[in-house]
Amino acid sequence: MADIEELEKLDKLKTKVLKYIMFKKRTEREIRRKFATVEDQDLLDDVIENLKEIGYIDDKDYVDRAVAEFMNLNNLSLKELKYKLQSKGVDAGTLEDYLYKHEDELQEYETNSAKNIILKKQNSMDEQALIQHLLKKGYKMDSIKQAIAIIEE
């Protein structure tokens, strides 16, 4: 009888976790935070491992999707992008691996983001103020210079 109760608990928790991750893709750490109050943490570990095995929880896939979404919706420096992913619980190794593999694409994105911000704010700020604004947001000086050069062409 205890086995049936355990299976029911497992199934109930798995359903809750699935509802949480189906609404929006989540990292393993976000799931652990959300379900930190679950009495049986071993049961939660089993659910997470099972969902990882079948592909519902995949931090590498999460990074791919999140970066694509950020790139389509926002103008961010690579530093801001990295911070957002770290705050979602993406481990440093997974993040560094992604940044290394997509270095050229991300550098181009940062330059274009800087260019968009400059174009948006150039009427209200002088060049030095714009540069300082972008540096404070985490943009690299190389990206800022490239963006200015593109605008001046």
mmCIF file of C-alpha atoms in Angstrom:
data_model
loop_
_atom_site.group_PDB
_atom_site.id
_atom_site.type_symbol
_atom_site.label_atom_id
_atom_site.label_comp_id
_atom_site.label_asym_id
_atom_site.label_seq_id
_atom_site.Cartn_x
_atom_site.Cartn_y
_atom_site.Cartn_z
ATOM 1 C CA MET A 1 0.000 0.000 0.000
ATOM 2 C CA ALA A 2 2.884 2.357 0.786
ATOM 3 C CA ASP A 3 4.219 1.936 -2.750
ATOM 4 C CA ILE A 4 0.945 3.151 -4.213
ATOM 5 C CA GLU A 5 0.979 6.179 -1.915
ATOM 6 C CA GLU A 6 4.563 6.961 -2.943
ATOM 7 C CA LEU A 7 3.632 6.683 -6.620
ATOM 8 C CA GLU A 8 0.649 8.981 -6.063
ATOM 9 C CA LYS A 9 2.889 11.540 -4.303
ATOM 10 C CA LEU A 10 5.423 11.309 -7.121
ATOM 11 C CA ASP A 11 2.730 11.706 -9.754
ATOM 12 C CA LYS A 12 1.137 14.655 -7.953
ATOM 13 C CA LEU A 13 4.469 16.475 -7.580
ATOM 14 C CA LYS A 14 5.440 15.701 -11.171
ATOM 15 C CA THR A 15 2.149 17.203 -12.357
ATOM 16 C CA LYS A 16 2.771 20.382 -10.334
ATOM 17 C CA VAL A 17 6.301 20.729 -11.698
ATOM 18 C CA LEU A 18 5.107 20.091 -15.263
ATOM 19 C CA LYS A 19 2.421 22.770 -14.938
ATOM 20 C CA TYR A 20 5.081 25.186 -13.702
ATOM 21 C CA ILE A 21 7.485 24.485 -16.573
ATOM 22 C CA MET A 22 4.837 24.280 -19.285
ATOM 23 C CA PHE A 23 3.697 27.813 -18.568
ATOM 24 C CA LYS A 24 7.220 29.065 -19.244
ATOM 25 C CA LYS A 25 10.575 27.337 -19.734
ATOM 26 C CA ARG A 26 12.473 27.181 -16.440
ATOM 27 C CA THR A 27 15.950 26.286 -15.274
ATOM 28 C CA GLU A 28 16.531 23.522 -12.760
ATOM 29 C CA ARG A 29 17.419 26.117 -10.148
ATOM 30 C CA GLU A 30 14.164 28.024 -10.687
ATOM 31 C CA ILE A 31 12.241 24.771 -10.182
ATOM 32 C CA ARG A 32 14.176 23.969 -7.013
ATOM 33 C CA ARG A 33 13.473 27.477 -5.659
ATOM 34 C CA LYS A 34 9.763 27.228 -6.436
ATOM 35 C CA PHE A 35 9.421 23.815 -4.814
ATOM 36 C CA ALA A 36 11.838 24.365 -1.913
ATOM 37 C CA THR A 37 9.024 23.876 0.577
ATOM 38 C CA VAL A 38 8.200 20.356 -0.622
ATOM 39 C CA GLU A 39 8.537 18.039 2.355
ATOM 40 C CA ASP A 40 10.223 15.197 0.505
ATOM 41 C CA GLN A 41 13.194 16.726 -1.329
ATOM 42 C CA ASP A 42 14.295 13.259 -2.487
ATOM 43 C CA LEU A 43 10.981 12.984 -4.285
ATOM 44 C CA LEU A 44 11.614 16.363 -5.915
ATOM 45 C CA ASP A 45 15.084 15.163 -6.976
ATOM 46 C CA ASP A 46 13.492 12.097 -8.587
ATOM 47 C CA VAL A 47 10.936 14.241 -10.448
ATOM 48 C CA ILE A 48 13.618 16.645 -11.694
ATOM 49 C CA GLU A 49 15.902 13.807 -12.829
ATOM 50 C CA ASN A 50 13.017 12.135 -14.636
ATOM 51 C CA LEU A 51 12.032 15.367 -16.385
ATOM 52 C CA LYS A 52 15.668 15.992 -17.363
ATOM 53 C CA GLU A 53 15.896 12.497 -18.876
ATOM 54 C CA ILE A 54 12.857 13.095 -21.062
ATOM 55 C CA GLY A 55 13.963 16.595 -22.050
ATOM 56 C CA TYR A 56 11.511 18.811 -20.189
ATOM 57 C CA ILE A 57 14.275 20.357 -18.094
ATOM 58 C CA ASP A 58 17.380 21.264 -20.084
ATOM 59 C CA ASP A 59 19.450 24.272 -19.036
ATOM 60 C CA LYS A 60 21.419 24.308 -22.329
ATOM 61 C CA ASP A 61 18.178 24.490 -24.288
ATOM 62 C CA TYR A 62 16.949 27.154 -21.855
ATOM 63 C CA VAL A 63 20.024 29.294 -22.578
ATOM 64 C CA ASP A 64 19.518 28.951 -26.356
ATOM 65 C CA ARG A 65 15.879 29.985 -26.121
ATOM 66 C CA ALA A 66 16.415 32.766 -23.581
ATOM 67 C CA VAL A 67 19.261 34.367 -25.539
ATOM 68 C CA ALA A 68 17.232 34.241 -28.766
ATOM 69 C CA GLU A 69 14.308 35.865 -26.943
ATOM 70 C CA PHE A 70 16.495 38.561 -25.342
ATOM 71 C CA MET A 71 18.143 39.296 -28.686
ATOM 72 C CA ASN A 72 14.774 39.728 -30.400
ATOM 73 C CA LEU A 73 13.170 41.864 -27.711
ATOM 74 C CA ASN A 74 15.885 43.880 -25.983
ATOM 75 C CA ASN A 75 19.007 45.929 -26.467
ATOM 76 C CA LEU A 76 21.357 44.433 -23.910
ATOM 77 C CA SER A 77 25.082 44.364 -23.350
ATOM 78 C CA LEU A 78 26.663 40.930 -23.081
ATOM 79 C CA LYS A 79 27.212 41.668 -19.396
ATOM 80 C CA GLU A 80 23.472 42.305 -18.899
ATOM 81 C CA LEU A 81 22.603 39.188 -20.890
ATOM 82 C CA LYS A 82 24.975 37.109 -18.778
ATOM 83 C CA TYR A 83 23.576 38.578 -15.551
ATOM 84 C CA LYS A 84 19.982 37.803 -16.560
ATOM 85 C CA LEU A 85 20.878 34.181 -17.258
ATOM 86 C CA GLN A 86 22.838 33.839 -14.027
ATOM 87 C CA SER A 87 19.882 35.215 -12.087
ATOM 88 C CA LYS A 88 17.738 32.444 -13.600
ATOM 89 C CA GLY A 89 20.121 29.877 -12.186
ATOM 90 C CA VAL A 90 22.083 28.876 -15.266
ATOM 91 C CA ASP A 91 25.337 27.391 -14.013
ATOM 92 C CA ALA A 92 28.583 29.131 -14.937
ATOM 93 C CA GLY A 93 29.928 26.250 -17.038
ATOM 94 C CA THR A 94 26.844 26.042 -19.243
ATOM 95 C CA LEU A 95 26.824 29.820 -19.648
ATOM 96 C CA GLU A 96 30.541 30.133 -20.461
ATOM 97 C CA ASP A 97 30.260 27.271 -22.949
ATOM 98 C CA TYR A 98 27.379 29.032 -24.723
ATOM 99 C CA LEU A 99 29.174 32.404 -24.757
ATOM 100 C CA TYR A 100 32.318 30.809 -26.180
ATOM 101 C CA LYS A 101 30.457 28.910 -28.927
ATOM 102 C CA HIS A 102 28.477 32.015 -29.997
ATOM 103 C CA GLU A 103 31.146 34.659 -29.444
ATOM 104 C CA ASP A 104 31.007 36.289 -32.903
ATOM 105 C CA GLU A 105 27.206 36.345 -33.042
ATOM 106 C CA LEU A 106 26.975 37.817 -29.539
ATOM 107 C CA GLN A 107 29.615 40.447 -30.284
ATOM 108 C CA GLU A 108 27.653 41.538 -33.351
ATOM 109 C CA TYR A 109 24.476 41.628 -31.248
ATOM 110 C CA GLU A 110 26.144 43.836 -28.611
ATOM 111 C CA THR A 111 27.412 46.251 -31.282
ATOM 112 C CA ASN A 112 23.939 46.469 -32.865
ATOM 113 C CA SER A 113 22.346 46.989 -29.448
ATOM 114 C CA ALA A 114 24.772 49.824 -28.707
ATOM 115 C CA LYS A 115 24.005 51.329 -32.134
ATOM 116 C CA ASN A 116 20.240 51.170 -31.459
ATOM 117 C CA ILE A 117 20.631 52.889 -28.105
ATOM 118 C CA ILE A 118 22.873 55.578 -29.605
ATOM 119 C CA LEU A 119 20.374 56.251 -32.397
ATOM 120 C CA LYS A 120 17.551 56.445 -29.857
ATOM 121 C CA LYS A 121 19.352 58.803 -27.479
ATOM 122 C CA GLN A 122 21.634 60.827 -29.752
ATOM 123 C CA ASN A 123 19.305 63.832 -29.777
ATOM 124 C CA SER A 124 19.142 64.028 -25.991
ATOM 125 C CA MET A 125 22.781 63.250 -25.084
ATOM 126 C CA ASP A 126 26.178 64.277 -26.404
ATOM 127 C CA GLU A 127 28.638 61.600 -27.520
ATOM 128 C CA GLN A 128 30.587 61.460 -24.238
ATOM 129 C CA ALA A 129 27.391 61.123 -22.190
ATOM 130 C CA LEU A 130 26.212 58.346 -24.512
ATOM 131 C CA ILE A 131 29.514 56.511 -24.151
ATOM 132 C CA GLN A 132 29.331 56.789 -20.351
ATOM 133 C CA HIS A 133 25.707 55.599 -20.399
ATOM 134 C CA LEU A 134 26.636 52.534 -22.443
ATOM 135 C CA LEU A 135 29.697 51.757 -20.315
ATOM 136 C CA LYS A 136 27.523 51.836 -17.195
ATOM 137 C CA LYS A 137 25.166 49.345 -18.855
ATOM 138 C CA GLY A 138 28.104 46.977 -19.357
ATOM 139 C CA TYR A 139 28.902 47.536 -23.023
ATOM 140 C CA LYS A 140 32.509 46.998 -24.050
ATOM 141 C CA MET A 141 34.337 50.036 -25.391
ATOM 142 C CA ASP A 142 35.087 48.135 -28.635
ATOM 143 C CA SER A 143 31.363 47.579 -29.214
ATOM 144 C CA ILE A 144 30.609 51.241 -28.540
ATOM 145 C CA LYS A 145 33.342 52.422 -30.937
ATOM 146 C CA GLN A 146 32.129 50.027 -33.648
ATOM 147 C CA ALA A 147 28.548 51.228 -33.195
ATOM 148 C CA ILE A 148 29.626 54.872 -33.484
ATOM 149 C CA ALA A 149 31.667 54.059 -36.597
ATOM 150 C CA ILE A 150 28.672 52.337 -38.210
ATOM 151 C CA ILE A 151 26.439 55.338 -37.501
ATOM 152 C CA GLU A 152 29.007 57.803 -38.864
ATOM 153 C CA GLU A 153 29.397 55.911 -42.160
#
